[in-house]
Structures are given as structure tokens and as C-alpha cells.
CSV table of C-alpha atoms in Angstrom, one decimal:
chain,number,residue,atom,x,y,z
A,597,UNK,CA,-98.4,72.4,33.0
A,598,UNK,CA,-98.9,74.5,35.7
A,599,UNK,CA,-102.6,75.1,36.3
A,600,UNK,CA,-103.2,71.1,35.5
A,601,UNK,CA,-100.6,70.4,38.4
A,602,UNK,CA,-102.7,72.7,40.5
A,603,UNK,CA,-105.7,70.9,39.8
A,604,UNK,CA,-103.9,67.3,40.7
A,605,UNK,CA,-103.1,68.7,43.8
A,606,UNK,CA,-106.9,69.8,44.6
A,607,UNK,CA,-108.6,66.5,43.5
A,608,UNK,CA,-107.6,64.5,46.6
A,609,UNK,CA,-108.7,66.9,48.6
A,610,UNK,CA,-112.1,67.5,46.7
A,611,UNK,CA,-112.9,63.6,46.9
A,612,UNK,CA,-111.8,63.0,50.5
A,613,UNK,CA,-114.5,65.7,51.7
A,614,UNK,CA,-117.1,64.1,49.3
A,615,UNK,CA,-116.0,60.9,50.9
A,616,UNK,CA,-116.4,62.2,54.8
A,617,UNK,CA,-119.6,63.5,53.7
A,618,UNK,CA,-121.0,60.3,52.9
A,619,UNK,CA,-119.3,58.6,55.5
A,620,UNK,CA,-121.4,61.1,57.6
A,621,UNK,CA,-125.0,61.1,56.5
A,622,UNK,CA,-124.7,57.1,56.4
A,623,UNK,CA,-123.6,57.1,59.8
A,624,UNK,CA,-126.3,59.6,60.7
A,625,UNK,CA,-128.8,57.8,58.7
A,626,UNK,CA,-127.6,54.4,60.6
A,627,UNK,CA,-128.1,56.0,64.2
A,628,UNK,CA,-131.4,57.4,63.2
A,629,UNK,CA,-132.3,54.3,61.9
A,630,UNK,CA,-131.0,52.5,65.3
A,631,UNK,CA,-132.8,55.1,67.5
A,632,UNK,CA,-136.2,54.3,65.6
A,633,UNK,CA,-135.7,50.9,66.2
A,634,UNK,CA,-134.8,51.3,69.9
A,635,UNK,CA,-138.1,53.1,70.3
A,636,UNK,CA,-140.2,50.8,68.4
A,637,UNK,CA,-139.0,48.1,70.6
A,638,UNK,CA,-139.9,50.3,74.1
A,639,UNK,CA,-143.0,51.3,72.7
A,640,UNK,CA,-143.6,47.6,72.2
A,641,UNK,CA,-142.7,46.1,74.9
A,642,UNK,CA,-144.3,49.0,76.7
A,643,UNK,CA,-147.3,47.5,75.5
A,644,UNK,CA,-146.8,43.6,76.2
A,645,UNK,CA,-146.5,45.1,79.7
A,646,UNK,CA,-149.5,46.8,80.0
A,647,UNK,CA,-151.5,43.7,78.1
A,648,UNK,CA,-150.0,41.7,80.7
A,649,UNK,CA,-151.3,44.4,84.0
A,650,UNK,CA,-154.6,44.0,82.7
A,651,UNK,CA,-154.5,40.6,82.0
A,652,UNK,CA,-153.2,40.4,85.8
A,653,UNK,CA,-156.1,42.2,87.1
């Protein structure tokens, strides 16, 4: 009875680290996935910018 009210005791524990761990890499995943998208979008309208200089000259 012992040990198995031991192990009880540890399996909240176990899963709510496995939990913040996910929670983790999806947020980092998710910000990663943001940044990218922030870039693309400089890089792009970086570009419509510069189309638009040489149109102007």
C-alpha cells in the first residue's frame, strides 16, 4: 500500500511537467512561427518599396 501511495503522489507532478513542457515548445513554436511571419512581411513590403522607387525614377 505504501509504495503505490508513493507513486499517486508522484503522478501529478510527472504530468504537470509534461504539460508545461508542451505548453512551452508550442508557445516557442507559435513566436517562431510569428517572427517568420513578421519578417516575411518586412521583407516584402521592403520590396513593394523599392519596386515603387524605381518605378518613381
Amino acid at each position: 500500500m505504501d509504495g503505490s501511495n508513493t507513486n499517486f503522489m508522484d503522478y501529478p507532478r510527472i504530468v504537470y511537467l509534461s504539460d508545461t513542457t508542451a505548453f512551452a515548445e508550442g508557445f516557442f513554436l507559435w513566436l517562431a512561427a510569428l517572427f517568420w511571419l513578421s519578417v516575411k512581411a518586412m521583407l516584402l513590403g521592403l520590396a513593394v518599396m523599392l519596386m515603387l522607387l524605381v518605378k518613381a525614377i
